[in-house]
Amino acid sequence: MMSINKGKEIARGSSRSTPAGAGADQQSPPALSRYVSQKRRDWITFGQYLKNQRPPVALSLCNANHVLDFLRYLDQFGKTKVHLQGCMFFGQPEPPGPCTCPLKQAWGSLDALIGRLRAAYEENGGLPETNPFASGSIRVYLREVRDSQAKARGIPHKKKKKKKSPLKSNEDTSSFTVQQS
């Protein structure tokens, strides 16, 4: 009976059955970063979504349309109020009262999700050329979501400008000339 339990403990990764000091030299694997953990969870969730389709979709047959359907499916779990064009609060960053407009996934969350899934696809053997998460239609969809959410809140989306390195003028460098005698 003890050998059966020992097998179960080893299968579960328990170190209870090892003699004292035997596992002292072994180090536990490093903790995964938050990004890596989230990427793994997202990949598993997307795989489950494909399996739950009728008929189920094999990952090798997945395309951008499946990804777009997945993003729309996720909207039902969103927490961001997106005012519709007919809503009296449309275009107001801080509406004064409640309304019946839908809750959706925030653009930033979807953008980050696509980035993680794009990386996970290639890490799990997918080719960059066939990556459905890198499709132009996904970029267009994300841009449309970003713009519509910005309009609904009355806040235009501003693209972050790249910082340019400051150039030194001749006047700055002239003080560093060496005088010759």
PDB file of C-alpha atoms in Angstrom:
ATOM      1  CA  MET A   1       0.000   0.000   0.000  1.00  0.00           C
ATOM      2  CA  MET A   2       2.826   2.403   0.779  1.00  0.00           C
ATOM      3  CA  SER A   3       4.362   1.978  -2.701  1.00  0.00           C
ATOM      4  CA  ILE A   4       1.058   3.013  -4.316  1.00  0.00           C
ATOM      5  CA  ASN A   5       0.947   6.196  -2.232  1.00  0.00           C
ATOM      6  CA  LYS A   6       4.594   6.893  -2.996  1.00  0.00           C
ATOM      7  CA  GLY A   7       3.827   6.712  -6.728  1.00  0.00           C
ATOM      8  CA  LYS A   8       0.943   9.142  -6.319  1.00  0.00           C
ATOM      9  CA  GLU A   9       3.126  11.551  -4.379  1.00  0.00           C
ATOM     10  CA  ILE A  10       5.836  11.451  -7.033  1.00  0.00           C
ATOM     11  CA  ALA A  11       3.235  12.016  -9.752  1.00  0.00           C
ATOM     12  CA  ARG A  12       1.931  15.029  -7.829  1.00  0.00           C
ATOM     13  CA  GLY A  13       5.441  16.346  -7.303  1.00  0.00           C
ATOM     14  CA  SER A  14       5.515  15.817  -3.559  1.00  0.00           C
ATOM     15  CA  SER A  15       8.899  15.540  -1.907  1.00  0.00           C
ATOM     16  CA  ARG A  16       7.463  14.057   1.294  1.00  0.00           C
ATOM     17  CA  SER A  17       8.614  10.521   0.489  1.00  0.00           C
ATOM     18  CA  THR A  18      12.279  11.441  -0.178  1.00  0.00           C
ATOM     19  CA  PRO A  19      14.818  10.793   2.550  1.00  0.00           C
ATOM     20  CA  ALA A  20      15.926  13.802   4.584  1.00  0.00           C
ATOM     21  CA  GLY A  21      18.560  15.815   2.768  1.00  0.00           C
ATOM     22  CA  ALA A  22      18.229  13.893  -0.529  1.00  0.00           C
ATOM     23  CA  GLY A  23      16.525  16.776  -2.328  1.00  0.00           C
ATOM     24  CA  ALA A  24      18.547  19.530  -0.667  1.00  0.00           C
ATOM     25  CA  ASP A  25      20.819  19.966  -3.705  1.00  0.00           C
ATOM     26  CA  GLN A  26      17.883  20.366  -6.093  1.00  0.00           C
ATOM     27  CA  GLN A  27      16.522  23.814  -6.669  1.00  0.00           C
ATOM     28  CA  SER A  28      12.900  24.466  -7.425  1.00  0.00           C
ATOM     29  CA  PRO A  29      12.310  25.943 -10.876  1.00  0.00           C
ATOM     30  CA  PRO A  30      12.266  29.735 -10.917  1.00  0.00           C
ATOM     31  CA  ALA A  31       8.856  31.330 -10.535  1.00  0.00           C
ATOM     32  CA  LEU A  32       7.337  32.358 -13.846  1.00  0.00           C
ATOM     33  CA  SER A  33       6.943  36.049 -14.492  1.00  0.00           C
ATOM     34  CA  ARG A  34       3.485  37.565 -14.451  1.00  0.00           C
ATOM     35  CA  TYR A  35       3.686  38.007 -18.235  1.00  0.00           C
ATOM     36  CA  VAL A  36       4.642  34.375 -18.875  1.00  0.00           C
ATOM     37  CA  SER A  37       1.914  33.097 -16.542  1.00  0.00           C
ATOM     38  CA  GLN A  38      -0.705  35.298 -18.196  1.00  0.00           C
ATOM     39  CA  LYS A  39       0.482  34.269 -21.661  1.00  0.00           C
ATOM     40  CA  ARG A  40       0.128  30.612 -20.719  1.00  0.00           C
ATOM     41  CA  ARG A  41      -3.379  31.191 -19.284  1.00  0.00           C
ATOM     42  CA  ASP A  42      -4.435  33.125 -22.383  1.00  0.00           C
ATOM     43  CA  TRP A  43      -3.110  30.381 -24.672  1.00  0.00           C
ATOM     44  CA  ILE A  44      -5.007  27.694 -22.743  1.00  0.00           C
ATOM     45  CA  THR A  45      -8.180  29.809 -22.792  1.00  0.00           C
ATOM     46  CA  PHE A  46      -7.956  30.324 -26.540  1.00  0.00           C
ATOM     47  CA  GLY A  47      -7.365  26.591 -27.049  1.00  0.00           C
ATOM     48  CA  GLN A  48     -10.469  25.826 -24.958  1.00  0.00           C
ATOM     49  CA  TYR A  49     -12.472  28.337 -26.993  1.00  0.00           C
ATOM     50  CA  LEU A  50     -11.489  26.552 -30.217  1.00  0.00           C
ATOM     51  CA  LYS A  51     -12.343  23.128 -28.740  1.00  0.00           C
ATOM     52  CA  ASN A  52     -15.775  24.394 -27.656  1.00  0.00           C
ATOM     53  CA  GLN A  53     -16.698  25.538 -31.161  1.00  0.00           C
ATOM     54  CA  ARG A  54     -19.206  23.420 -33.065  1.00  0.00           C
ATOM     55  CA  PRO A  55     -17.528  21.700 -34.802  1.00  0.00           C
ATOM     56  CA  PRO A  56     -14.276  21.998 -32.811  1.00  0.00           C
ATOM     57  CA  VAL A  57     -11.476  23.876 -34.602  1.00  0.00           C
ATOM     58  CA  ALA A  58      -7.964  22.438 -34.669  1.00  0.00           C
ATOM     59  CA  LEU A  59      -5.274  24.992 -33.859  1.00  0.00           C
ATOM     60  CA  SER A  60      -3.626  24.245 -37.205  1.00  0.00           C
ATOM     61  CA  LEU A  61      -6.853  25.341 -38.967  1.00  0.00           C
ATOM     62  CA  CYS A  62      -7.318  28.491 -36.883  1.00  0.00           C
ATOM     63  CA  ASN A  63      -7.400  31.749 -38.831  1.00  0.00           C
ATOM     64  CA  ALA A  64      -7.952  35.453 -38.177  1.00  0.00           C
ATOM     65  CA  ASN A  65     -11.739  35.014 -38.289  1.00  0.00           C
ATOM     66  CA  HIS A  66     -11.563  32.643 -35.314  1.00  0.00           C
ATOM     67  CA  VAL A  67      -9.434  35.195 -33.453  1.00  0.00           C
ATOM     68  CA  LEU A  68     -11.935  37.986 -34.219  1.00  0.00           C
ATOM     69  CA  ASP A  69     -14.807  35.785 -33.001  1.00  0.00           C
ATOM     70  CA  PHE A  70     -12.821  35.092 -29.821  1.00  0.00           C
ATOM     71  CA  LEU A  71     -12.297  38.821 -29.193  1.00  0.00           C
ATOM     72  CA  ARG A  72     -16.023  39.501 -29.676  1.00  0.00           C
ATOM     73  CA  TYR A  73     -16.854  36.579 -27.389  1.00  0.00           C
ATOM     74  CA  LEU A  74     -14.677  38.108 -24.661  1.00  0.00           C
ATOM     75  CA  ASP A  75     -16.722  41.329 -24.725  1.00  0.00           C
ATOM     76  CA  GLN A  76     -19.414  39.652 -22.621  1.00  0.00           C
ATOM     77  CA  PHE A  77     -16.904  39.509 -19.748  1.00  0.00           C
ATOM     78  CA  GLY A  78     -15.775  43.135 -20.147  1.00  0.00           C
ATOM     79  CA  LYS A  79     -15.944  45.765 -17.429  1.00  0.00           C
ATOM     80  CA  THR A  80     -15.588  48.904 -19.553  1.00  0.00           C
ATOM     81  CA  LYS A  81     -18.783  50.884 -20.234  1.00  0.00           C
ATOM     82  CA  VAL A  82     -18.848  51.834 -23.916  1.00  0.00           C
ATOM     83  CA  HIS A  83     -21.598  54.329 -24.678  1.00  0.00           C
ATOM     84  CA  LEU A  84     -23.573  53.821 -27.873  1.00  0.00           C
ATOM     85  CA  GLN A  85     -24.020  56.682 -30.316  1.00  0.00           C
ATOM     86  CA  GLY A  86     -27.661  57.242 -29.246  1.00  0.00           C
ATOM     87  CA  CYS A  87     -26.831  57.377 -25.530  1.00  0.00           C
ATOM     88  CA  MET A  88     -27.159  60.784 -23.862  1.00  0.00           C
ATOM     89  CA  PHE A  89     -23.752  60.184 -22.245  1.00  0.00           C
ATOM     90  CA  PHE A  90     -21.986  59.419 -25.543  1.00  0.00           C
ATOM     91  CA  GLY A  91     -18.808  61.482 -25.744  1.00  0.00           C
ATOM     92  CA  GLN A  92     -18.697  62.309 -22.031  1.00  0.00           C
ATOM     93  CA  PRO A  93     -15.563  61.154 -20.213  1.00  0.00           C
ATOM     94  CA  GLU A  94     -17.359  61.067 -16.841  1.00  0.00           C
ATOM     95  CA  PRO A  95     -21.102  60.557 -17.268  1.00  0.00           C
ATOM     96  CA  PRO A  96     -23.233  61.856 -14.369  1.00  0.00           C
ATOM     97  CA  GLY A  97     -25.511  58.812 -14.168  1.00  0.00           C
ATOM     98  CA  PRO A  98     -26.093  55.186 -15.137  1.00  0.00           C
ATOM     99  CA  CYS A  99     -27.201  54.009 -18.577  1.00  0.00           C
ATOM    100  CA  THR A 100     -27.969  50.734 -20.351  1.00  0.00           C
ATOM    101  CA  CYS A 101     -24.941  50.789 -22.667  1.00  0.00           C
ATOM    102  CA  PRO A 102     -22.975  47.530 -22.847  1.00  0.00           C
ATOM    103  CA  LEU A 103     -19.857  46.596 -20.927  1.00  0.00           C
ATOM    104  CA  LYS A 104     -17.005  45.529 -23.186  1.00  0.00           C
ATOM    105  CA  GLN A 105     -13.360  44.617 -23.030  1.00  0.00           C
ATOM    106  CA  ALA A 106     -11.143  47.681 -22.931  1.00  0.00           C
ATOM    107  CA  TRP A 107      -9.027  48.271 -26.017  1.00  0.00           C
ATOM    108  CA  GLY A 108      -5.782  48.136 -24.019  1.00  0.00           C
ATOM    109  CA  SER A 109      -6.705  44.722 -22.613  1.00  0.00           C
ATOM    110  CA  LEU A 110      -7.457  43.340 -26.076  1.00  0.00           C
ATOM    111  CA  ASP A 111      -4.261  44.804 -27.489  1.00  0.00           C
ATOM    112  CA  ALA A 112      -2.160  43.232 -24.727  1.00  0.00           C
ATOM    113  CA  LEU A 113      -4.012  39.912 -25.127  1.00  0.00           C
ATOM    114  CA  ILE A 114      -3.268  39.788 -28.856  1.00  0.00           C
ATOM    115  CA  GLY A 115       0.389  40.528 -28.150  1.00  0.00           C
ATOM    116  CA  ARG A 116       0.623  37.632 -25.699  1.00  0.00           C
ATOM    117  CA  LEU A 117      -1.261  35.221 -27.982  1.00  0.00           C
ATOM    118  CA  ARG A 118       0.874  36.241 -30.944  1.00  0.00           C
ATOM    119  CA  ALA A 119       4.010  35.349 -28.975  1.00  0.00           C
ATOM    120  CA  ALA A 120       2.486  32.133 -27.595  1.00  0.00           C
ATOM    121  CA  TYR A 121       1.501  30.960 -31.085  1.00  0.00           C
ATOM    122  CA  GLU A 122       5.103  31.087 -32.276  1.00  0.00           C
ATOM    123  CA  GLU A 123       6.476  29.658 -29.013  1.00  0.00           C
ATOM    124  CA  ASN A 124       4.164  26.662 -29.496  1.00  0.00           C
ATOM    125  CA  GLY A 125       5.492  25.851 -32.955  1.00  0.00           C
ATOM    126  CA  GLY A 126       3.478  28.166 -35.184  1.00  0.00           C
ATOM    127  CA  LEU A 127       5.215  29.909 -38.048  1.00  0.00           C
ATOM    128  CA  PRO A 128       5.330  33.720 -38.051  1.00  0.00           C
ATOM    129  CA  GLU A 129       4.003  33.728 -41.644  1.00  0.00           C
ATOM    130  CA  THR A 130       0.857  31.849 -40.621  1.00  0.00           C
ATOM    131  CA  ASN A 131       0.274  33.545 -37.249  1.00  0.00           C
ATOM    132  CA  PRO A 132      -3.456  34.427 -37.177  1.00  0.00           C
ATOM    133  CA  PHE A 133      -2.853  36.899 -34.327  1.00  0.00           C
ATOM    134  CA  ALA A 134      -0.535  38.939 -36.571  1.00  0.00           C
ATOM    135  CA  SER A 135      -3.121  39.324 -39.319  1.00  0.00           C
ATOM    136  CA  GLY A 136      -3.907  42.743 -40.751  1.00  0.00           C
ATOM    137  CA  SER A 137      -7.601  42.209 -40.006  1.00  0.00           C
ATOM    138  CA  ILE A 138      -6.757  41.894 -36.295  1.00  0.00           C
ATOM    139  CA  ARG A 139      -4.856  45.208 -36.383  1.00  0.00           C
ATOM    140  CA  VAL A 140      -7.795  46.865 -38.165  1.00  0.00           C
ATOM    141  CA  TYR A 141     -10.250  45.473 -35.592  1.00  0.00           C
ATOM    142  CA  LEU A 142      -8.119  46.711 -32.675  1.00  0.00           C
ATOM    143  CA  ARG A 143      -7.810  50.160 -34.273  1.00  0.00           C
ATOM    144  CA  GLU A 144     -11.596  50.333 -34.719  1.00  0.00           C
ATOM    145  CA  VAL A 145     -12.184  49.283 -31.094  1.00  0.00           C
ATOM    146  CA  ARG A 146      -9.675  51.877 -29.882  1.00  0.00           C
ATOM    147  CA  ASP A 147     -11.239  54.667 -31.930  1.00  0.00           C
ATOM    148  CA  SER A 148     -14.847  53.786 -31.063  1.00  0.00           C
ATOM    149  CA  GLN A 149     -14.066  53.598 -27.343  1.00  0.00           C
ATOM    150  CA  ALA A 150     -12.228  56.913 -27.476  1.00  0.00           C
ATOM    151  CA  LYS A 151     -15.207  58.579 -29.221  1.00  0.00           C
ATOM    152  CA  ALA A 152     -17.667  57.046 -26.768  1.00  0.00           C
ATOM    153  CA  ARG A 153     -15.711  58.599 -23.913  1.00  0.00           C
ATOM    154  CA  GLY A 154     -15.101  61.879 -25.724  1.00  0.00           C
ATOM    155  CA  ILE A 155     -11.350  61.476 -25.458  1.00  0.00           C
ATOM    156  CA  PRO A 156      -9.337  61.371 -28.680  1.00  0.00           C
ATOM    157  CA  HIS A 157      -6.646  58.704 -28.751  1.00  0.00           C
ATOM    158  CA  LYS A 158      -3.229  60.283 -28.982  1.00  0.00           C
ATOM    159  CA  LYS A 159      -0.433  58.235 -30.417  1.00  0.00           C
ATOM    160  CA  LYS A 160       2.688  58.343 -28.285  1.00  0.00           C
ATOM    161  CA  LYS A 161       5.469  60.233 -30.023  1.00  0.00           C
ATOM    162  CA  LYS A 162       8.917  58.710 -30.133  1.00  0.00           C
ATOM    163  CA  LYS A 163      11.506  60.688 -28.241  1.00  0.00           C
ATOM    164  CA  LYS A 164      14.293  62.029 -30.393  1.00  0.00           C
ATOM    165  CA  SER A 165      17.787  62.175 -29.008  1.00  0.00           C
ATOM    166  CA  PRO A 166      18.887  65.785 -28.533  1.00  0.00           C
ATOM    167  CA  LEU A 167      21.528  66.939 -31.000  1.00  0.00           C
ATOM    168  CA  LYS A 168      24.388  69.048 -29.756  1.00  0.00           C
ATOM    169  CA  SER A 169      24.965  72.259 -31.605  1.00  0.00           C
ATOM    170  CA  ASN A 170      28.393  73.595 -32.552  1.00  0.00           C
ATOM    171  CA  GLU A 171      28.154  76.152 -29.744  1.00  0.00           C
ATOM    172  CA  ASP A 172      27.937  73.379 -27.130  1.00  0.00           C
ATOM    173  CA  THR A 173      30.998  71.565 -28.436  1.00  0.00           C
ATOM    174  CA  SER A 174      33.144  74.670 -28.939  1.00  0.00           C
ATOM    175  CA  SER A 175      33.863  74.950 -25.217  1.00  0.00           C
ATOM    176  CA  PHE A 176      35.575  71.568 -25.351  1.00  0.00           C
ATOM    177  CA  THR A 177      38.266  72.520 -27.881  1.00  0.00           C
ATOM    178  CA  VAL A 178      41.834  72.080 -26.811  1.00  0.00           C
ATOM    179  CA  GLN A 179      44.048  75.135 -26.993  1.00  0.00           C
ATOM    180  CA  GLN A 180      47.388  74.641 -28.630  1.00  0.00           C
ATOM    181  CA  SER A 181      50.403  76.698 -27.685  1.00  0.00           C
TER     182      SER A 181
END
